[in-house]
JSON list of C-alpha atoms in Angstrom, two decimals:
[
{"chain": "A", "resi": 1, "resn": "MET", "atom": "CA", "xyz": [0.05, -0.50, 0.00]},
{"chain": "A", "resi": 2, "resn": "PRO", "atom": "CA", "xyz": [1.37, 3.58, -0.92]},
{"chain": "A", "resi": 3, "resn": "PHE", "atom": "CA", "xyz": [2.79, 5.66, 2.48]},
{"chain": "A", "resi": 4, "resn": "VAL", "atom": "CA", "xyz": [1.40, 8.62, 2.58]},
{"chain": "A", "resi": 5, "resn": "ASN", "atom": "CA", "xyz": [4.23, 11.01, 4.52]},
{"chain": "A", "resi": 6, "resn": "TYR", "atom": "CA", "xyz": [2.32, 13.64, 6.13]},
{"chain": "A", "resi": 7, "resn": "SER", "atom": "CA", "xyz": [5.53, 15.42, 6.79]},
{"chain": "A", "resi": 8, "resn": "THR", "atom": "CA", "xyz": [6.16, 16.48, 2.89]},
{"chain": "A", "resi": 9, "resn": "LYS", "atom": "CA", "xyz": [2.55, 16.05, 2.16]},
{"chain": "A", "resi": 10, "resn": "GLU", "atom": "CA", "xyz": [2.97, 13.85, -0.64]},
{"chain": "A", "resi": 11, "resn": "ILE", "atom": "CA", "xyz": [2.06, 10.16, -1.47]},
{"chain": "A", "resi": 12, "resn": "ASN", "atom": "CA", "xyz": [4.79, 7.73, -2.89]},
{"chain": "A", "resi": 13, "resn": "CYS", "atom": "CA", "xyz": [4.71, 4.12, -3.96]},
{"chain": "A", "resi": 14, "resn": "THR", "atom": "CA", "xyz": [6.78, 1.68, -4.05]},
{"chain": "A", "resi": 15, "resn": "VAL", "atom": "CA", "xyz": [7.97, -0.42, -7.85]},
{"chain": "A", "resi": 16, "resn": "GLY", "atom": "CA", "xyz": [11.00, -2.44, -8.59]},
{"chain": "A", "resi": 17, "resn": "TYR", "atom": "CA", "xyz": [12.47, -4.59, -11.40]},
{"chain": "A", "resi": 18, "resn": "PHE", "atom": "CA", "xyz": [13.22, -7.73, -10.84]},
{"chain": "A", "resi": 19, "resn": "GLY", "atom": "CA", "xyz": [14.07, -10.81, -13.36]},
{"chain": "A", "resi": 20, "resn": "PRO", "atom": "CA", "xyz": [18.19, -12.58, -14.33]},
{"chain": "A", "resi": 21, "resn": "ALA", "atom": "CA", "xyz": [20.52, -10.30, -15.00]},
{"chain": "A", "resi": 22, "resn": "VAL", "atom": "CA", "xyz": [20.23, -11.00, -19.09]},
{"chain": "A", "resi": 23, "resn": "ALA", "atom": "CA", "xyz": [16.87, -9.52, -19.34]},
{"chain": "A", "resi": 24, "resn": "ALA", "atom": "CA", "xyz": [18.21, -5.65, -19.05]},
{"chain": "A", "resi": 25, "resn": "ARG", "atom": "CA", "xyz": [16.23, -4.62, -15.84]},
{"chain": "A", "resi": 26, "resn": "LEU", "atom": "CA", "xyz": [18.74, -1.30, -15.73]},
{"chain": "A", "resi": 27, "resn": "ARG", "atom": "CA", "xyz": [18.58, -0.45, -19.03]},
{"chain": "A", "resi": 28, "resn": "SER", "atom": "CA", "xyz": [14.85, -0.41, -18.76]},
{"chain": "A", "resi": 29, "resn": "GLN", "atom": "CA", "xyz": [15.03, 1.75, -16.14]},
{"chain": "A", "resi": 30, "resn": "GLN", "atom": "CA", "xyz": [17.14, 3.98, -17.98]},
{"chain": "A", "resi": 31, "resn": "LEU", "atom": "CA", "xyz": [14.04, 4.04, -21.65]},
{"chain": "A", "resi": 32, "resn": "MET", "atom": "CA", "xyz": [11.79, 5.01, -18.77]},
{"chain": "A", "resi": 33, "resn": "HIS", "atom": "CA", "xyz": [14.33, 8.33, -17.52]},
{"chain": "A", "resi": 34, "resn": "ALA", "atom": "CA", "xyz": [14.36, 9.21, -20.53]},
{"chain": "A", "resi": 35, "resn": "GLY", "atom": "CA", "xyz": [11.26, 9.22, -21.75]},
{"chain": "A", "resi": 36, "resn": "LEU", "atom": "CA", "xyz": [9.80, 11.39, -18.92]},
{"chain": "A", "resi": 37, "resn": "ARG", "atom": "CA", "xyz": [10.37, 14.96, -18.80]},
{"chain": "A", "resi": 38, "resn": "PRO", "atom": "CA", "xyz": [13.37, 16.29, -16.11]},
{"chain": "A", "resi": 39, "resn": "VAL", "atom": "CA", "xyz": [10.60, 18.61, -14.33]},
{"chain": "A", "resi": 40, "resn": "ASP", "atom": "CA", "xyz": [9.16, 15.72, -13.55]},
{"chain": "A", "resi": 41, "resn": "ARG", "atom": "CA", "xyz": [11.57, 12.80, -12.92]},
{"chain": "A", "resi": 42, "resn": "SER", "atom": "CA", "xyz": [14.92, 12.98, -10.17]},
{"chain": "A", "resi": 43, "resn": "LYS", "atom": "CA", "xyz": [18.03, 11.71, -11.63]},
{"chain": "A", "resi": 44, "resn": "ILE", "atom": "CA", "xyz": [18.78, 8.20, -11.37]},
{"chain": "A", "resi": 45, "resn": "LEU", "atom": "CA", "xyz": [21.11, 7.45, -8.11]},
{"chain": "A", "resi": 46, "resn": "SER", "atom": "CA", "xyz": [23.53, 4.44, -8.38]},
{"chain": "A", "resi": 47, "resn": "ILE", "atom": "CA", "xyz": [24.44, 2.66, -4.95]},
{"chain": "A", "resi": 48, "resn": "GLY", "atom": "CA", "xyz": [27.66, 1.27, -6.28]},
{"chain": "A", "resi": 49, "resn": "ASN", "atom": "CA", "xyz": [29.66, -1.52, -3.86]},
{"chain": "A", "resi": 50, "resn": "SER", "atom": "CA", "xyz": [33.73, -0.40, -3.13]},
{"chain": "A", "resi": 51, "resn": "SER", "atom": "CA", "xyz": [34.34, -4.84, -2.50]},
{"chain": "A", "resi": 52, "resn": "GLY", "atom": "CA", "xyz": [35.94, -4.86, -6.53]},
{"chain": "A", "resi": 53, "resn": "GLN", "atom": "CA", "xyz": [32.11, -7.49, -6.74]},
{"chain": "A", "resi": 54, "resn": "VAL", "atom": "CA", "xyz": [30.32, -4.92, -9.68]},
{"chain": "A", "resi": 55, "resn": "GLN", "atom": "CA", "xyz": [26.44, -4.09, -7.51]},
{"chain": "A", "resi": 56, "resn": "GLN", "atom": "CA", "xyz": [24.90, -0.99, -8.03]},
{"chain": "A", "resi": 57, "resn": "PHE", "atom": "CA", "xyz": [21.31, -0.34, -6.98]},
{"chain": "A", "resi": 58, "resn": "ASP", "atom": "CA", "xyz": [19.66, 2.50, -8.78]},
{"chain": "A", "resi": 59, "resn": "PHE", "atom": "CA", "xyz": [17.01, 4.59, -8.10]},
{"chain": "A", "resi": 60, "resn": "LEU", "atom": "CA", "xyz": [14.11, 6.84, -9.70]},
{"chain": "A", "resi": 61, "resn": "ALA", "atom": "CA", "xyz": [12.15, 9.23, -8.41]},
{"chain": "A", "resi": 62, "resn": "TYR", "atom": "CA", "xyz": [8.89, 10.72, -10.63]},
{"chain": "A", "resi": 63, "resn": "GLU", "atom": "CA", "xyz": [5.58, 12.75, -9.86]},
{"chain": "A", "resi": 64, "resn": "ILE", "atom": "CA", "xyz": [2.95, 11.41, -11.20]},
{"chain": "A", "resi": 65, "resn": "GLY", "atom": "CA", "xyz": [0.14, 13.67, -10.64]},
{"chain": "A", "resi": 66, "resn": "THR", "atom": "CA", "xyz": [-2.07, 13.80, -6.91]},
{"chain": "A", "resi": 67, "resn": "LEU", "atom": "CA", "xyz": [-4.56, 11.12, -5.43]},
{"chain": "A", "resi": 68, "resn": "ARG", "atom": "CA", "xyz": [-6.03, 13.84, -2.07]},
{"chain": "A", "resi": 69, "resn": "GLY", "atom": "CA", "xyz": [-5.40, 16.14, -3.20]},
{"chain": "A", "resi": 70, "resn": "MET", "atom": "CA", "xyz": [-1.49, 15.93, -2.71]},
{"chain": "A", "resi": 71, "resn": "PRO", "atom": "CA", "xyz": [1.39, 15.10, -4.79]},
{"chain": "A", "resi": 72, "resn": "PHE", "atom": "CA", "xyz": [1.58, 11.05, -5.84]},
{"chain": "A", "resi": 73, "resn": "ARG", "atom": "CA", "xyz": [5.45, 10.34, -6.69]},
{"chain": "A", "resi": 74, "resn": "ALA", "atom": "CA", "xyz": [6.63, 6.36, -7.63]},
{"chain": "A", "resi": 75, "resn": "HIS", "atom": "CA", "xyz": [9.93, 5.04, -6.95]},
{"chain": "A", "resi": 76, "resn": "LEU", "atom": "CA", "xyz": [11.74, 3.04, -8.97]},
{"chain": "A", "resi": 77, "resn": "TYR", "atom": "CA", "xyz": [13.78, 0.50, -7.58]},
{"chain": "A", "resi": 78, "resn": "CYS", "atom": "CA", "xyz": [16.27, -1.31, -9.85]},
{"chain": "A", "resi": 79, "resn": "SER", "atom": "CA", "xyz": [20.06, -3.61, -8.66]},
{"chain": "A", "resi": 80, "resn": "ASP", "atom": "CA", "xyz": [21.89, -5.39, -11.99]},
{"chain": "A", "resi": 81, "resn": "TYR", "atom": "CA", "xyz": [23.62, -8.14, -10.01]},
{"chain": "A", "resi": 82, "resn": "GLU", "atom": "CA", "xyz": [21.82, -11.43, -9.78]},
{"chain": "A", "resi": 83, "resn": "GLY", "atom": "CA", "xyz": [20.15, -13.02, -7.13]},
{"chain": "A", "resi": 84, "resn": "ILE", "atom": "CA", "xyz": [17.75, -12.26, -4.98]},
{"chain": "A", "resi": 85, "resn": "ASN", "atom": "CA", "xyz": [19.23, -11.44, -1.48]},
{"chain": "A", "resi": 86, "resn": "VAL", "atom": "CA", "xyz": [18.77, -8.74, 1.32]},
{"chain": "A", "resi": 87, "resn": "VAL", "atom": "CA", "xyz": [17.92, -5.55, 0.10]},
{"chain": "A", "resi": 88, "resn": "GLU", "atom": "CA", "xyz": [15.71, -7.33, -2.08]},
{"chain": "A", "resi": 89, "resn": "HIS", "atom": "CA", "xyz": [14.29, -9.32, 0.86]},
{"chain": "A", "resi": 90, "resn": "SER", "atom": "CA", "xyz": [13.84, -5.34, 2.28]},
{"chain": "A", "resi": 91, "resn": "ARG", "atom": "CA", "xyz": [12.59, -4.55, -1.07]},
{"chain": "A", "resi": 92, "resn": "LEU", "atom": "CA", "xyz": [9.78, -6.44, -0.69]},
{"chain": "A", "resi": 93, "resn": "ASN", "atom": "CA", "xyz": [8.46, -5.82, 2.24]},
{"chain": "A", "resi": 94, "resn": "ARG", "atom": "CA", "xyz": [7.48, -2.67, 1.24]},
{"chain": "A", "resi": 95, "resn": "ILE", "atom": "CA", "xyz": [6.96, -2.90, -2.52]},
{"chain": "A", "resi": 96, "resn": "ASP", "atom": "CA", "xyz": [3.82, -1.68, -4.02]},
{"chain": "A", "resi": 97, "resn": "GLY", "atom": "CA", "xyz": [4.54, -3.53, -7.46]},
{"chain": "A", "resi": 98, "resn": "ILE", "atom": "CA", "xyz": [6.87, -5.72, -9.09]},
{"chain": "A", "resi": 99, "resn": "ILE", "atom": "CA", "xyz": [8.01, -5.39, -12.59]},
{"chain": "A", "resi": 100, "resn": "PHE", "atom": "CA", "xyz": [9.06, -8.82, -13.71]},
{"chain": "A", "resi": 101, "resn": "VAL", "atom": "CA", "xyz": [12.05, -8.34, -16.55]},
{"chain": "A", "resi": 102, "resn": "ALA", "atom": "CA", "xyz": [12.51, -11.62, -18.47]},
{"chain": "A", "resi": 103, "resn": "SER", "atom": "CA", "xyz": [14.94, -11.93, -22.11]},
{"chain": "A", "resi": 104, "resn": "THR", "atom": "CA", "xyz": [12.64, -13.22, -25.02]},
{"chain": "A", "resi": 105, "resn": "ASP", "atom": "CA", "xyz": [15.75, -14.99, -25.89]},
{"chain": "A", "resi": 106, "resn": "PRO", "atom": "CA", "xyz": [15.11, -18.98, -26.00]},
{"chain": "A", "resi": 107, "resn": "ALA", "atom": "CA", "xyz": [18.34, -19.70, -24.45]},
{"chain": "A", "resi": 108, "resn": "ARG", "atom": "CA", "xyz": [17.75, -17.22, -21.44]},
{"chain": "A", "resi": 109, "resn": "MET", "atom": "CA", "xyz": [14.70, -19.33, -20.58]},
{"chain": "A", "resi": 110, "resn": "ALA", "atom": "CA", "xyz": [16.10, -21.02, -17.46]},
{"chain": "A", "resi": 111, "resn": "GLU", "atom": "CA", "xyz": [17.56, -18.11, -16.07]},
{"chain": "A", "resi": 112, "resn": "ASN", "atom": "CA", "xyz": [14.25, -16.40, -16.12]},
{"chain": "A", "resi": 113, "resn": "LEU", "atom": "CA", "xyz": [12.27, -19.14, -14.67]},
{"chain": "A", "resi": 114, "resn": "SER", "atom": "CA", "xyz": [15.50, -18.77, -12.53]},
{"chain": "A", "resi": 115, "resn": "SER", "atom": "CA", "xyz": [14.32, -15.51, -11.08]},
{"chain": "A", "resi": 116, "resn": "LEU", "atom": "CA", "xyz": [10.50, -16.06, -11.34]},
{"chain": "A", "resi": 117, "resn": "HIS", "atom": "CA", "xyz": [11.08, -18.47, -8.77]},
{"chain": "A", "resi": 118, "resn": "ALA", "atom": "CA", "xyz": [13.56, -16.69, -6.72]},
{"chain": "A", "resi": 119, "resn": "LEU", "atom": "CA", "xyz": [10.77, -14.47, -6.42]},
{"chain": "A", "resi": 120, "resn": "SER", "atom": "CA", "xyz": [8.40, -16.30, -5.45]},
{"chain": "A", "resi": 121, "resn": "SER", "atom": "CA", "xyz": [9.92, -18.48, -2.99]},
{"chain": "A", "resi": 122, "resn": "LEU", "atom": "CA", "xyz": [10.81, -15.24, -1.11]},
{"chain": "A", "resi": 123, "resn": "LEU", "atom": "CA", "xyz": [7.09, -13.18, -1.50]},
{"chain": "A", "resi": 124, "resn": "ALA", "atom": "CA", "xyz": [5.91, -17.57, -0.32]},
{"chain": "A", "resi": 125, "resn": "GLU", "atom": "CA", "xyz": [8.62, -16.61, 2.55]},
{"chain": "A", "resi": 126, "resn": "LEU", "atom": "CA", "xyz": [6.65, -12.84, 3.59]},
{"chain": "A", "resi": 127, "resn": "ARG", "atom": "CA", "xyz": [3.81, -14.95, 3.87]},
{"chain": "A", "resi": 128, "resn": "SER", "atom": "CA", "xyz": [2.60, -13.80, 0.89]},
{"chain": "A", "resi": 129, "resn": "ARG", "atom": "CA", "xyz": [2.17, -15.66, -2.45]},
{"chain": "A", "resi": 130, "resn": "PRO", "atom": "CA", "xyz": [3.02, -13.30, -6.09]},
{"chain": "A", "resi": 131, "resn": "THR", "atom": "CA", "xyz": [-0.59, -12.67, -6.47]},
{"chain": "A", "resi": 132, "resn": "ASP", "atom": "CA", "xyz": [-1.40, -11.07, -4.09]},
{"chain": "A", "resi": 133, "resn": "ARG", "atom": "CA", "xyz": [1.06, -8.02, -5.30]},
{"chain": "A", "resi": 134, "resn": "PRO", "atom": "CA", "xyz": [1.12, -6.56, -8.12]},
{"chain": "A", "resi": 135, "resn": "LEU", "atom": "CA", "xyz": [3.99, -9.04, -10.68]},
{"chain": "A", "resi": 136, "resn": "PHE", "atom": "CA", "xyz": [4.13, -8.15, -14.49]},
{"chain": "A", "resi": 137, "resn": "ALA", "atom": "CA", "xyz": [5.98, -9.25, -16.48]},
{"chain": "A", "resi": 138, "resn": "LEU", "atom": "CA", "xyz": [7.67, -7.19, -18.79]},
{"chain": "A", "resi": 139, "resn": "GLN", "atom": "CA", "xyz": [9.52, -9.17, -22.30]},
{"chain": "A", "resi": 140, "resn": "TYR", "atom": "CA", "xyz": [12.86, -7.70, -22.95]},
{"chain": "A", "resi": 141, "resn": "HIS", "atom": "CA", "xyz": [14.45, -8.46, -26.46]},
{"chain": "A", "resi": 142, "resn": "ASP", "atom": "CA", "xyz": [17.55, -7.42, -27.85]},
{"chain": "A", "resi": 143, "resn": "GLU", "atom": "CA", "xyz": [17.05, -6.29, -31.44]},
{"chain": "A", "resi": 144, "resn": "GLY", "atom": "CA", "xyz": [18.27, -8.43, -34.31]},
{"chain": "A", "resi": 145, "resn": "GLY", "atom": "CA", "xyz": [18.22, -11.33, -32.47]},
{"chain": "A", "resi": 146, "resn": "GLU", "atom": "CA", "xyz": [16.39, -14.27, -32.17]},
{"chain": "A", "resi": 147, "resn": "ALA", "atom": "CA", "xyz": [13.16, -14.09, -29.25]},
{"chain": "A", "resi": 148, "resn": "LEU", "atom": "CA", "xyz": [10.45, -16.45, -28.43]},
{"chain": "A", "resi": 149, "resn": "SER", "atom": "CA", "xyz": [6.58, -15.14, -29.11]},
{"chain": "A", "resi": 150, "resn": "THR", "atom": "CA", "xyz": [4.63, -13.12, -26.52]},
{"chain": "A", "resi": 151, "resn": "GLU", "atom": "CA", "xyz": [2.25, -17.38, -26.33]},
{"chain": "A", "resi": 152, "resn": "ALA", "atom": "CA", "xyz": [5.36, -18.93, -25.44]},
{"chain": "A", "resi": 153, "resn": "MET", "atom": "CA", "xyz": [6.39, -16.60, -23.23]},
{"chain": "A", "resi": 154, "resn": "ASN", "atom": "CA", "xyz": [3.22, -16.64, -20.69]},
{"chain": "A", "resi": 155, "resn": "GLN", "atom": "CA", "xyz": [3.17, -20.08, -21.36]},
{"chain": "A", "resi": 156, "resn": "GLN", "atom": "CA", "xyz": [6.91, -20.70, -19.10]},
{"chain": "A", "resi": 157, "resn": "LEU", "atom": "CA", "xyz": [5.98, -17.46, -17.41]},
{"chain": "A", "resi": 158, "resn": "ASN", "atom": "CA", "xyz": [3.36, -16.02, -16.61]},
{"chain": "A", "resi": 159, "resn": "SER", "atom": "CA", "xyz": [0.07, -19.12, -15.86]},
{"chain": "A", "resi": 160, "resn": "THR", "atom": "CA", "xyz": [-1.45, -16.30, -13.41]},
{"chain": "A", "resi": 161, "resn": "GLY", "atom": "CA", "xyz": [-2.63, -13.92, -16.80]},
{"chain": "A", "resi": 162, "resn": "HIS", "atom": "CA", "xyz": [-0.20, -10.96, -15.48]},
{"chain": "A", "resi": 163, "resn": "PRO", "atom": "CA", "xyz": [-0.30, -8.11, -17.80]},
{"chain": "A", "resi": 164, "resn": "THR", "atom": "CA", "xyz": [2.59, -8.86, -19.95]},
{"chain": "A", "resi": 165, "resn": "PHE", "atom": "CA", "xyz": [4.55, -6.06, -22.44]},
{"chain": "A", "resi": 166, "resn": "ASN", "atom": "CA", "xyz": [6.93, -6.25, -25.19]},
{"chain": "A", "resi": 167, "resn": "SER", "atom": "CA", "xyz": [10.13, -4.16, -25.15]},
{"chain": "A", "resi": 168, "resn": "ALA", "atom": "CA", "xyz": [13.11, -3.56, -27.32]},
{"chain": "A", "resi": 169, "resn": "ASP", "atom": "CA", "xyz": [17.24, -2.17, -26.38]},
{"chain": "A", "resi": 170, "resn": "HIS", "atom": "CA", "xyz": [16.07, 1.15, -28.06]},
{"chain": "A", "resi": 171, "resn": "HIS", "atom": "CA", "xyz": [13.04, 2.54, -27.90]},
{"chain": "A", "resi": 172, "resn": "GLU", "atom": "CA", "xyz": [10.88, 3.18, -24.33]},
{"chain": "A", "resi": 173, "resn": "GLY", "atom": "CA", "xyz": [7.90, 1.86, -25.72]},
{"chain": "A", "resi": 174, "resn": "GLY", "atom": "CA", "xyz": [6.86, -0.92, -23.70]},
{"chain": "A", "resi": 175, "resn": "VAL", "atom": "CA", "xyz": [8.83, -0.26, -20.61]},
{"chain": "A", "resi": 176, "resn": "LYS", "atom": "CA", "xyz": [6.95, 2.89, -20.02]},
{"chain": "A", "resi": 177, "resn": "GLU", "atom": "CA", "xyz": [3.29, 1.16, -20.77]},
{"chain": "A", "resi": 178, "resn": "ALA", "atom": "CA", "xyz": [4.54, -1.11, -17.74]},
{"chain": "A", "resi": 179, "resn": "VAL", "atom": "CA", "xyz": [5.10, 0.89, -15.40]},
{"chain": "A", "resi": 180, "resn": "LYS", "atom": "CA", "xyz": [2.12, 3.27, -16.24]},
{"chain": "A", "resi": 181, "resn": "ASP", "atom": "CA", "xyz": [-0.25, 0.54, -16.22]},
{"chain": "A", "resi": 182, "resn": "LEU", "atom": "CA", "xyz": [1.49, -0.51, -12.54]},
{"chain": "A", "resi": 183, "resn": "LEU", "atom": "CA", "xyz": [1.24, 2.74, -11.59]},
{"chain": "A", "resi": 184, "resn": "GLN", "atom": "CA", "xyz": [-2.60, 3.36, -12.38]},
{"chain": "A", "resi": 185, "resn": "ARG", "atom": "CA", "xyz": [-3.26, -0.72, -10.64]},
{"chain": "A", "resi": 186, "resn": "ILE", "atom": "CA", "xyz": [-1.48, 0.85, -7.51]},
{"chain": "A", "resi": 187, "resn": "ARG", "atom": "CA", "xyz": [-3.34, 4.67, -7.47]},
{"chain": "A", "resi": 188, "resn": "ARG", "atom": "CA", "xyz": [-6.58, 2.32, -7.80]},
{"chain": "A", "resi": 189, "resn": "GLN", "atom": "CA", "xyz": [-5.86, 0.43, -5.16]},
{"chain": "A", "resi": 190, "resn": "ALA", "atom": "CA", "xyz": [-4.95, 2.99, -3.09]},
{"chain": "A", "resi": 191, "resn": "MET", "atom": "CA", "xyz": [-8.39, 5.12, -3.50]},
{"chain": "A", "resi": 192, "resn": "GLY", "atom": "CA", "xyz": [-9.64, 1.82, -2.17]}
]
């Protein structure tokens, strides 16, 4: 449920990008950032790791209108490392929506399934079924590469019928639609 910050008089919701590293979660966030007017968004904030292992956690905030007379802000989070760890566990406790980014490359399906299973297991551990929170499959594909159809992706990854969106590397197309759809659903839920 979105958080009401009475000191700043704004309503905040949290959306997380999840999926295998090969599915370009960070690229999706960058495309979303590029498609927003500078006045409506923050810079992408990156938190790195100095241990030599490349781990980065990116955050993008932007205003999407008002709700109950207060600014309604979305916070998009993304990490570029493999697996779900303590940071992901913490995020899932407070998350309002999930965009699962999957690669449509047939050779990457095992990684998609493994990542989705890890996410589902973590949600179950938190006493929540994946259907209890918005889970959206955003199918990603590299332009020019071999890609599975949306139907084939849904057969493997989307047995519960969540909305799906197709995206490509060099334009914001499906990326923006997935975020917009998810935020509209979160907003409707917040309005009761």
